[in-house]
């Protein structure tokens, strides 16, 4: 391929063309390199590659050309220096902790992060003497107050799940840096199409590629994007040893997912915005959570920080759990699943599924009411989605 500097191109173009190093077979589409290891021309070359004196592939737990293509493409799209792919979003989060933390370190984490992320910090890093304090995503003063001399990083997701609250990334990056900490942002809900955390001062971006990057609910995968220095010193050595590598097949699926990400995200956002406005007009709904609505507490921040408002909408029914379950069970087309970011619209009841393990008190403190329903708006015709929901609305 011609020597192109993809930095000169826009995200939509990078998503389609960056990362492919065409082989001598002149292929147009990126191939799946289904190989676990690589051969060397001589014993000396093998030795040089193992010591890192000569670049090149050694073993697919470390590097693989199809996975490399995915990593390079996503790094360009996020405007980050380097990306490493992982077997899942959780494996990516695990790698950040394993790479950066040691016994005696401290983490400040948003209370509104993915449930397994809470468990990862609390139960697993906690077991090895890393302490984590959880704070309200949108309370910047609480973030700053929770920082200790041994705090290594702040970890957040914005927008949050399932209440779609928005954190001010620039403000939290500033707080983190003033205290000598890093800011880690899980950018799964927005993807680089809607939000670029590095431009706002974040140090590390995490992805669950399982969601919008795949976009069609086929593969599980994740990624960490950071500076060359962080990746080279802290994340890559752990990936190489820890082994939660992305498979070449999954990387190939995610590469084609990236190619359509921008147009899919626009369509998800347009439908979600329309659906949120429609839901606000429906009977029996106490509140709709969507950052595109002027009624959303961080509407102005969302307008500033994101290029669109996202594909996830949640809302509270007056009739509590009974009404929420009735609505969910009345649908004929929507998929009852906690997954999100799919072309298929999904509907879930957070209080009894994703957040069901929390005690009622903790759930109430987190603002997750029994009547709350979350929808990941897919790409079906919007009228069909509305009609399906109408069946269960009083
Ligand atoms: C799903 C999800 C994860 C975990 O990713 P997996 O690919 O399922 O391991 C992490 N963060 C967020 C925001 C998610 O939605």
CSV table of C-alpha atoms and ligand atoms in Angstrom, one decimal:
chain,number,residue,atom,x,y,z
A,1,UNK,CA,0.0,0.0,0.0
A,2,UNK,CA,1.2,3.5,-0.6
A,3,UNK,CA,2.9,5.2,2.3
A,4,UNK,CA,-0.1,7.0,3.7
A,5,UNK,CA,-0.1,9.1,6.9
A,6,UNK,CA,-3.6,8.3,8.2
A,7,UNK,CA,-3.4,11.1,10.6
A,8,UNK,CA,-4.2,13.4,7.7
A,9,UNK,CA,-7.6,11.7,7.2
A,10,UNK,CA,-10.9,11.9,8.9
A,11,UNK,CA,-12.2,9.2,11.2
A,12,UNK,CA,-14.6,7.7,8.6
A,13,UNK,CA,-11.7,7.2,6.2
A,14,UNK,CA,-9.3,5.8,8.9
A,15,UNK,CA,-12.1,3.4,9.9
A,16,UNK,CA,-12.1,1.9,6.4
A,17,UNK,CA,-8.5,2.1,5.3
A,18,UNK,CA,-6.0,2.5,8.2
A,19,UNK,CA,-4.1,-0.4,9.6
A,20,UNK,CA,-4.0,-2.7,6.5
A,21,UNK,CA,-0.4,-3.6,5.5
A,22,UNK,CA,-1.0,-5.2,2.1
A,23,UNK,CA,0.9,-8.4,1.6
A,24,UNK,CA,2.7,-9.6,-1.6
A,25,UNK,CA,-0.6,-11.2,-2.6
A,26,UNK,CA,-2.1,-7.8,-3.3
A,27,UNK,CA,-5.3,-8.5,-1.4
A,28,UNK,CA,-7.9,-5.8,-1.2
A,29,UNK,CA,-9.5,-6.9,2.1
A,30,UNK,CA,-7.6,-7.7,5.2
A,31,UNK,CA,-6.9,-11.4,5.5
A,32,UNK,CA,-7.3,-13.5,8.7
A,33,UNK,CA,-3.8,-14.7,9.7
A,34,UNK,CA,-4.7,-18.0,11.2
A,35,UNK,CA,-1.2,-18.8,12.5
A,36,UNK,CA,-0.1,-19.3,16.1
A,37,UNK,CA,3.6,-18.8,15.4
A,38,UNK,CA,6.0,-17.3,12.8
A,39,UNK,CA,9.3,-18.6,11.3
A,40,UNK,CA,12.7,-17.0,11.2
A,41,UNK,CA,15.3,-17.0,8.4
A,42,UNK,CA,18.1,-18.1,10.7
A,43,UNK,CA,18.9,-18.8,14.4
A,44,UNK,CA,20.4,-15.4,14.6
A,45,UNK,CA,17.2,-13.7,13.4
A,46,UNK,CA,15.2,-15.7,15.9
A,47,UNK,CA,17.5,-14.5,18.7
A,48,UNK,CA,17.2,-10.9,17.5
A,49,UNK,CA,13.5,-11.0,17.4
A,50,UNK,CA,13.2,-12.6,20.9
A,51,UNK,CA,15.4,-9.8,22.4
A,52,UNK,CA,13.4,-7.2,20.5
A,53,UNK,CA,16.4,-5.9,18.6
A,54,UNK,CA,14.7,-6.8,15.3
A,55,UNK,CA,11.0,-6.1,14.9
A,56,UNK,CA,8.7,-8.8,13.7
A,57,UNK,CA,6.2,-11.4,14.8
A,58,UNK,CA,7.2,-14.3,17.1
A,59,UNK,CA,4.0,-15.8,18.5
A,60,UNK,CA,0.3,-14.8,18.2
A,61,UNK,CA,-0.1,-14.4,21.9
A,62,UNK,CA,2.2,-11.4,21.4
A,63,UNK,CA,1.3,-10.1,18.0
A,64,UNK,CA,-0.6,-11.2,14.9
A,65,UNK,CA,-1.0,-9.2,11.6
A,66,UNK,CA,-4.9,-9.2,11.7
A,67,UNK,CA,-4.9,-8.1,15.3
A,68,UNK,CA,-2.3,-5.5,14.6
A,69,UNK,CA,-4.5,-4.0,11.8
A,70,UNK,CA,-7.4,-3.7,14.3
A,71,UNK,CA,-5.1,-2.1,16.9
A,72,UNK,CA,-3.6,0.4,14.5
A,73,UNK,CA,-7.0,1.4,13.0
A,74,UNK,CA,-8.6,1.9,16.4
A,75,UNK,CA,-5.6,3.9,17.7
A,76,UNK,CA,-6.0,6.3,14.7
A,77,UNK,CA,-9.7,6.6,15.3
A,78,UNK,CA,-9.2,7.4,19.1
A,79,UNK,CA,-6.3,9.8,18.3
A,80,UNK,CA,-4.2,7.7,20.7
A,81,UNK,CA,-0.6,6.7,20.2
A,82,UNK,CA,-1.0,2.9,20.6
A,83,UNK,CA,-3.7,0.3,21.0
A,84,UNK,CA,-3.5,-3.2,22.2
A,85,UNK,CA,-6.4,-5.6,21.7
A,86,UNK,CA,-7.7,-8.1,24.3
A,87,UNK,CA,-9.9,-11.1,24.4
A,88,UNK,CA,-12.7,-9.1,26.1
A,89,UNK,CA,-13.5,-5.7,27.5
A,90,UNK,CA,-12.9,-7.1,31.0
A,91,UNK,CA,-9.5,-8.5,29.9
A,92,UNK,CA,-8.6,-5.0,28.8
A,93,UNK,CA,-9.6,-3.5,32.2
A,94,UNK,CA,-7.8,-6.3,34.0
A,95,UNK,CA,-4.6,-5.5,31.9
A,96,UNK,CA,-4.7,-1.8,32.9
A,97,UNK,CA,-4.9,-2.8,36.6
A,98,UNK,CA,-2.3,-5.5,36.3
A,99,UNK,CA,0.0,-3.3,34.4
A,100,UNK,CA,-0.2,-0.2,36.5
A,101,UNK,CA,-1.1,-1.2,40.1
A,102,UNK,CA,0.9,-2.7,42.9
A,103,UNK,CA,0.0,-3.7,46.5
A,104,UNK,CA,-0.7,-0.5,48.5
A,105,UNK,CA,-2.0,1.5,45.6
A,106,UNK,CA,-5.3,3.2,45.5
A,107,UNK,CA,-7.9,3.7,42.8
A,108,UNK,CA,-10.9,6.0,42.6
A,109,UNK,CA,-13.7,4.6,40.5
A,110,UNK,CA,-17.1,5.8,39.4
A,111,UNK,CA,-20.0,4.0,41.2
A,112,UNK,CA,-21.8,3.9,37.8
A,113,UNK,CA,-19.4,1.6,36.0
A,114,UNK,CA,-20.1,-1.8,34.5
A,115,UNK,CA,-20.9,-4.3,37.2
A,116,UNK,CA,-17.9,-6.6,36.5
A,117,UNK,CA,-15.6,-3.6,36.6
A,118,UNK,CA,-16.7,-2.9,40.2
A,119,UNK,CA,-16.1,-6.6,41.1
A,120,UNK,CA,-12.7,-6.5,39.4
A,121,UNK,CA,-11.5,-3.6,41.5
A,122,UNK,CA,-13.3,-4.6,44.7
A,123,UNK,CA,-12.8,-8.4,44.8
A,124,UNK,CA,-9.7,-9.1,42.6
A,125,UNK,CA,-7.4,-6.1,42.9
A,126,UNK,CA,-8.7,-5.7,46.4
A,127,UNK,CA,-7.5,-9.3,47.2
A,128,UNK,CA,-3.9,-8.1,46.4
A,129,UNK,CA,-4.0,-5.1,48.6
A,130,UNK,CA,-5.2,-2.4,46.1
A,131,UNK,CA,-7.9,-0.3,47.7
A,132,UNK,CA,-10.7,1.2,45.6
A,133,UNK,CA,-13.1,4.0,46.6
A,134,UNK,CA,-16.3,4.4,44.6
A,135,UNK,CA,-17.7,7.9,44.0
A,136,UNK,CA,-20.6,9.5,42.2
A,137,UNK,CA,-19.8,9.9,38.5
A,138,UNK,CA,-21.0,13.5,38.3
A,139,UNK,CA,-19.7,14.8,41.6
A,140,UNK,CA,-16.3,16.3,40.8
A,141,UNK,CA,-15.7,17.4,44.4
A,142,UNK,CA,-16.2,13.8,45.5
A,143,UNK,CA,-13.6,12.6,43.0
A,144,UNK,CA,-11.1,15.1,44.2
A,145,UNK,CA,-11.8,14.4,47.9
A,146,UNK,CA,-11.3,10.7,47.4
A,147,UNK,CA,-7.8,11.0,46.0
A,148,UNK,CA,-5.0,9.9,48.3
A,149,UNK,CA,-1.2,10.2,48.0
A,150,UNK,CA,-1.1,6.6,46.8
A,151,UNK,CA,-3.9,7.0,44.2
A,152,UNK,CA,-2.7,5.7,40.8
A,153,UNK,CA,-5.7,6.4,38.6
A,154,UNK,CA,-9.3,7.6,38.3
A,155,UNK,CA,-11.6,5.2,36.4
A,156,UNK,CA,-14.9,6.2,34.8
A,157,UNK,CA,-17.4,5.4,32.1
A,158,UNK,CA,-19.4,8.2,30.5
A,159,UNK,CA,-22.3,8.1,29.7
A,160,UNK,CA,-23.0,5.8,32.6
A,161,UNK,CA,-25.2,2.7,32.5
A,162,UNK,CA,-28.2,2.6,33.0
A,163,UNK,CA,-28.9,6.2,34.0
A,164,UNK,CA,-26.9,7.8,31.1
A,165,UNK,CA,-25.2,10.4,33.4
A,166,UNK,CA,-22.4,12.4,31.8
A,167,UNK,CA,-19.1,13.1,33.5
A,168,UNK,CA,-16.9,16.1,32.6
A,169,UNK,CA,-13.8,14.3,31.2
A,170,UNK,CA,-11.8,17.5,30.9
A,171,UNK,CA,-12.5,18.6,34.5
A,172,UNK,CA,-11.7,15.1,35.9
A,173,UNK,CA,-8.5,14.9,33.8
A,174,UNK,CA,-7.4,18.2,35.3
A,175,UNK,CA,-8.1,16.9,38.8
A,176,UNK,CA,-6.3,13.7,38.2
A,177,UNK,CA,-3.2,15.4,36.8
A,178,UNK,CA,-3.0,18.0,39.5
A,179,UNK,CA,-2.7,15.1,42.0
A,180,UNK,CA,-0.3,13.1,39.9
A,181,UNK,CA,-2.8,10.4,38.8
A,182,UNK,CA,-3.9,9.1,35.5
A,183,UNK,CA,-7.5,9.3,34.1
A,184,UNK,CA,-8.8,6.1,32.6
A,185,UNK,CA,-12.0,6.3,30.5
A,186,UNK,CA,-14.1,3.4,29.3
A,187,UNK,CA,-15.4,4.8,26.0
A,188,UNK,CA,-17.6,1.8,25.2
A,189,UNK,CA,-21.0,3.7,25.0
A,190,UNK,CA,-19.8,6.5,22.8
A,191,UNK,CA,-17.0,5.0,20.7
A,192,UNK,CA,-14.5,7.4,19.1
A,193,UNK,CA,-17.2,8.4,16.7
A,194,UNK,CA,-19.1,10.4,19.4
A,195,UNK,CA,-16.4,11.2,22.0
A,196,UNK,CA,-12.6,11.4,22.0
A,197,UNK,CA,-11.3,11.2,25.6
A,198,UNK,CA,-7.7,11.9,24.7
A,199,UNK,CA,-8.6,15.3,23.3
A,200,UNK,CA,-10.2,16.0,26.7
A,201,UNK,CA,-7.1,15.0,28.6
A,202,UNK,CA,-7.6,11.3,29.4
A,203,UNK,CA,-4.5,9.1,29.6
A,204,UNK,CA,-6.0,5.7,28.9
A,205,UNK,CA,-9.1,4.7,26.9
A,206,UNK,CA,-10.7,1.3,27.3
A,207,UNK,CA,-13.1,-0.5,24.9
A,208,UNK,CA,-15.4,-3.4,25.0
A,209,UNK,CA,-15.3,-4.1,21.3
A,210,UNK,CA,-18.2,-6.5,22.0
A,211,UNK,CA,-20.7,-3.7,21.8
A,212,UNK,CA,-20.8,-1.0,19.1
A,213,UNK,CA,-17.5,-1.8,17.5
A,214,UNK,CA,-18.7,-5.2,16.5
A,215,UNK,CA,-22.2,-3.8,16.3
A,216,UNK,CA,-23.9,-7.1,15.3
A,217,UNK,CA,-23.5,-9.1,18.5
A,218,UNK,CA,-21.1,-11.7,17.2
A,219,UNK,CA,-17.7,-11.5,19.0
A,220,UNK,CA,-16.3,-10.7,22.4
A,221,UNK,CA,-13.2,-8.4,22.5
A,222,UNK,CA,-11.6,-5.4,24.1
A,223,UNK,CA,-8.9,-2.8,23.7
A,224,UNK,CA,-6.6,-0.5,25.7
A,225,UNK,CA,-5.3,2.7,24.0
A,226,UNK,CA,-2.6,4.9,25.6
A,227,UNK,CA,0.7,6.6,25.0
A,228,UNK,CA,3.6,4.6,23.6
A,229,UNK,CA,5.2,4.8,27.0
A,230,UNK,CA,2.3,3.4,29.0
A,231,UNK,CA,1.7,0.6,26.5
A,232,UNK,CA,5.3,-0.3,26.1
A,233,UNK,CA,6.2,-0.3,29.8
A,234,UNK,CA,3.0,-1.4,31.5
A,235,UNK,CA,0.4,-3.0,29.2
A,236,UNK,CA,2.3,-4.9,26.5
A,237,UNK,CA,4.5,-6.9,28.9
A,238,UNK,CA,1.4,-7.9,30.8
A,239,UNK,CA,-0.5,-8.9,27.6
A,240,UNK,CA,2.5,-11.0,26.5
A,241,UNK,CA,2.6,-12.8,29.8
A,242,UNK,CA,-1.0,-12.7,30.9
A,243,UNK,CA,-2.2,-14.0,27.5
A,244,UNK,CA,-5.7,-12.6,27.2
A,245,UNK,CA,-5.1,-12.0,23.5
A,246,UNK,CA,-7.7,-11.2,20.9
A,247,UNK,CA,-8.1,-13.9,18.3
A,248,UNK,CA,-7.3,-13.1,14.6
A,249,UNK,CA,-10.9,-14.1,13.6
A,250,UNK,CA,-12.4,-11.7,16.2
A,251,UNK,CA,-10.1,-8.9,15.1
A,252,UNK,CA,-11.2,-9.5,11.5
A,253,UNK,CA,-14.9,-9.2,12.5
A,254,UNK,CA,-14.1,-6.0,14.5
A,255,UNK,CA,-12.2,-4.5,11.6
A,256,UNK,CA,-15.3,-4.7,9.4
A,257,UNK,CA,-17.3,-3.5,12.4
A,258,UNK,CA,-15.1,-0.3,12.5
A,259,UNK,CA,-15.7,0.2,8.8
A,260,UNK,CA,-19.4,0.9,9.3
A,261,UNK,CA,-19.1,2.3,12.9
A,262,UNK,CA,-19.6,6.0,12.0
A,263,UNK,CA,-22.8,5.5,9.9
A,264,UNK,CA,-24.2,3.0,12.4
A,265,UNK,CA,-23.5,5.3,15.4
A,266,UNK,CA,-25.3,8.2,13.6
A,267,UNK,CA,-28.3,6.0,12.9
A,268,UNK,CA,-28.4,4.6,16.5
A,269,UNK,CA,-28.2,8.2,17.8
A,270,UNK,CA,-30.9,9.6,15.5
A,271,UNK,CA,-33.3,6.8,16.4
A,272,UNK,CA,-32.5,7.0,20.1
A,273,UNK,CA,-33.1,10.7,20.1
A,274,UNK,CA,-36.4,10.3,18.4
A,275,UNK,CA,-37.4,7.5,20.7
A,276,UNK,CA,-36.5,9.5,23.8
A,277,UNK,CA,-38.7,12.4,22.6
A,278,UNK,CA,-41.5,10.0,21.9
A,279,UNK,CA,-41.2,8.3,25.2
A,280,UNK,CA,-41.5,11.6,27.0
A,281,UNK,CA,-45.0,12.0,25.5
A,282,UNK,CA,-46.2,8.5,26.4
A,283,UNK,CA,-48.5,7.8,29.4
A,284,UNK,CA,-47.2,6.1,32.5
A,285,UNK,CA,-43.6,7.3,32.1
A,286,UNK,CA,-42.3,9.3,35.0
A,287,UNK,CA,-38.9,10.2,33.5
A,288,UNK,CA,-36.8,9.6,30.4
A,289,UNK,CA,-33.0,9.6,30.8
A,290,UNK,CA,-31.4,10.7,27.5
A,291,UNK,CA,-28.7,13.4,27.3
A,292,UNK,CA,-30.2,14.8,24.1
A,293,UNK,CA,-33.3,16.0,26.1
A,294,UNK,CA,-33.2,19.5,27.6
A,295,UNK,CA,-34.6,17.8,30.7
A,296,UNK,CA,-31.3,15.9,31.2
A,297,UNK,CA,-29.2,17.4,34.0
A,298,UNK,CA,-26.0,17.3,31.9
A,299,UNK,CA,-27.5,18.2,28.5
A,300,UNK,CA,-25.2,21.2,28.0
A,301,UNK,CA,-22.1,19.1,28.9
A,302,UNK,CA,-23.2,16.3,26.6
A,303,UNK,CA,-23.6,18.8,23.7
A,304,UNK,CA,-20.1,20.1,24.4
A,305,UNK,CA,-18.3,16.8,25.0
A,306,UNK,CA,-20.0,14.4,22.5
A,307,UNK,CA,-20.8,14.8,18.8
A,308,UNK,CA,-24.2,13.1,19.3
A,309,UNK,CA,-26.1,11.8,22.3
A,310,UNK,CA,-25.7,8.0,22.0
A,311,UNK,CA,-27.9,5.0,21.3
A,312,UNK,CA,-29.0,4.1,24.9
A,313,UNK,CA,-32.2,5.4,26.4
A,314,UNK,CA,-33.6,4.5,29.8
A,315,UNK,CA,-36.9,5.5,31.4
A,316,UNK,CA,-38.9,5.1,34.6
A,317,UNK,CA,-42.4,3.7,34.6
A,318,UNK,CA,-44.9,5.0,37.2
A,319,UNK,CA,-46.0,1.4,37.9
A,320,UNK,CA,-42.6,0.1,39.2
A,321,UNK,CA,-41.3,-3.4,38.6
A,322,UNK,CA,-44.7,-4.8,37.7
A,323,UNK,CA,-45.2,-2.3,35.0
A,324,UNK,CA,-41.6,-2.6,33.8
A,325,UNK,CA,-41.9,-6.4,33.5
A,326,UNK,CA,-45.2,-6.1,31.8
A,327,UNK,CA,-43.8,-3.7,29.2
A,328,UNK,CA,-40.8,-6.0,28.5
A,329,UNK,CA,-43.0,-9.1,28.2
A,330,UNK,CA,-45.5,-7.3,25.9
A,331,UNK,CA,-42.8,-6.7,23.3
A,332,UNK,CA,-42.8,-9.1,20.3
A,333,UNK,CA,-39.7,-7.9,18.4
A,334,UNK,CA,-37.3,-6.4,20.9
A,335,UNK,CA,-34.7,-8.7,22.3
A,336,UNK,CA,-34.8,-9.2,26.1
A,337,UNK,CA,-31.1,-9.2,26.8
A,338,UNK,CA,-28.7,-7.0,28.8
A,339,UNK,CA,-26.4,-6.7,25.8
A,340,UNK,CA,-26.1,-3.4,24.0
A,341,UNK,CA,-24.7,-1.7,20.9
A,342,UNK,CA,-26.3,-4.2,18.5
A,343,UNK,CA,-28.2,-3.5,15.3
A,344,UNK,CA,-31.1,-5.3,17.1
A,345,UNK,CA,-32.9,-3.3,19.7
A,346,UNK,CA,-32.5,-4.7,23.2
A,347,UNK,CA,-34.6,-4.1,26.3
A,348,UNK,CA,-33.7,-4.9,29.9
A,349,UNK,CA,-34.8,-4.3,33.5
A,350,UNK,CA,-31.6,-3.2,35.3
A,351,UNK,CA,-33.0,-3.7,38.9
A,352,UNK,CA,-33.5,-7.4,38.4
A,353,UNK,CA,-30.7,-8.2,36.0
A,354,UNK,CA,-27.4,-6.2,35.6
A,355,UNK,CA,-27.9,-4.5,39.0
A,356,UNK,CA,-29.9,-7.3,40.7
A,357,UNK,CA,-26.9,-8.4,42.9
A,358,UNK,CA,-26.9,-5.0,44.6
A,359,UNK,CA,-28.9,-4.7,47.9
A,360,UNK,CA,-32.1,-2.6,47.5
A,361,UNK,CA,-30.4,0.2,49.6
A,362,UNK,CA,-27.3,0.3,47.4
A,363,UNK,CA,-29.5,0.2,44.3
A,364,UNK,CA,-31.7,3.1,45.6
A,365,UNK,CA,-28.5,5.1,46.4
A,366,UNK,CA,-27.4,4.5,42.8
A,367,UNK,CA,-30.7,5.9,41.6
A,368,UNK,CA,-31.8,2.6,39.9
A,369,UNK,CA,-35.5,2.4,40.5
A,370,UNK,CA,-37.7,-0.7,40.2
A,371,UNK,CA,-39.6,0.9,37.3
A,372,UNK,CA,-36.4,1.6,35.3
A,373,UNK,CA,-36.2,0.1,31.8
A,374,UNK,CA,-33.1,0.4,29.6
A,375,UNK,CA,-33.2,0.2,25.8
A,376,UNK,CA,-30.3,0.0,23.4
A,377,UNK,CA,-31.8,1.4,20.3
A,378,UNK,CA,-31.0,-0.7,17.2
A,379,UNK,CA,-31.3,-0.1,13.5
A,380,UNK,CA,-34.7,-1.5,12.8
A,381,UNK,CA,-37.4,0.9,11.5
A,382,UNK,CA,-38.2,3.3,14.4
A,383,UNK,CA,-41.9,3.0,13.9
A,384,UNK,CA,-41.7,-0.8,14.4
A,385,UNK,CA,-39.7,-0.1,17.7
A,386,UNK,CA,-42.3,2.3,18.9
A,387,UNK,CA,-45.2,0.0,18.0
A,388,UNK,CA,-43.5,-2.8,19.9
A,389,UNK,CA,-43.2,-0.7,23.0
A,390,UNK,CA,-46.7,0.7,22.6
A,391,UNK,CA,-48.2,-2.8,23.3
A,392,UNK,CA,-47.0,-2.6,26.9
A,393,UNK,CA,-47.5,1.1,27.7
A,394,UNK,CA,-50.8,2.0,29.3
B,1,LIG,C1,-19.7,-4.8,28.3
B,1,LIG,C2,-18.9,-3.8,28.9
B,1,LIG,C3,-17.6,-4.1,29.5
B,1,LIG,C4,-17.1,-5.5,29.5
B,1,LIG,O1,-16.8,-5.9,28.2
B,1,LIG,P1,-16.8,-7.4,27.7
B,1,LIG,O2,-16.4,-7.4,26.3
B,1,LIG,O3,-18.1,-7.9,28.0
B,1,LIG,O4,-15.8,-8.1,28.6
B,1,LIG,C5,-16.9,-3.0,30.0
B,1,LIG,N1,-17.4,-1.8,30.0
B,1,LIG,C6,-18.6,-1.5,29.5
B,1,LIG,C7,-19.1,-0.1,29.6
B,1,LIG,C8,-19.4,-2.5,28.9
B,1,LIG,O5,-20.6,-2.1,28.5
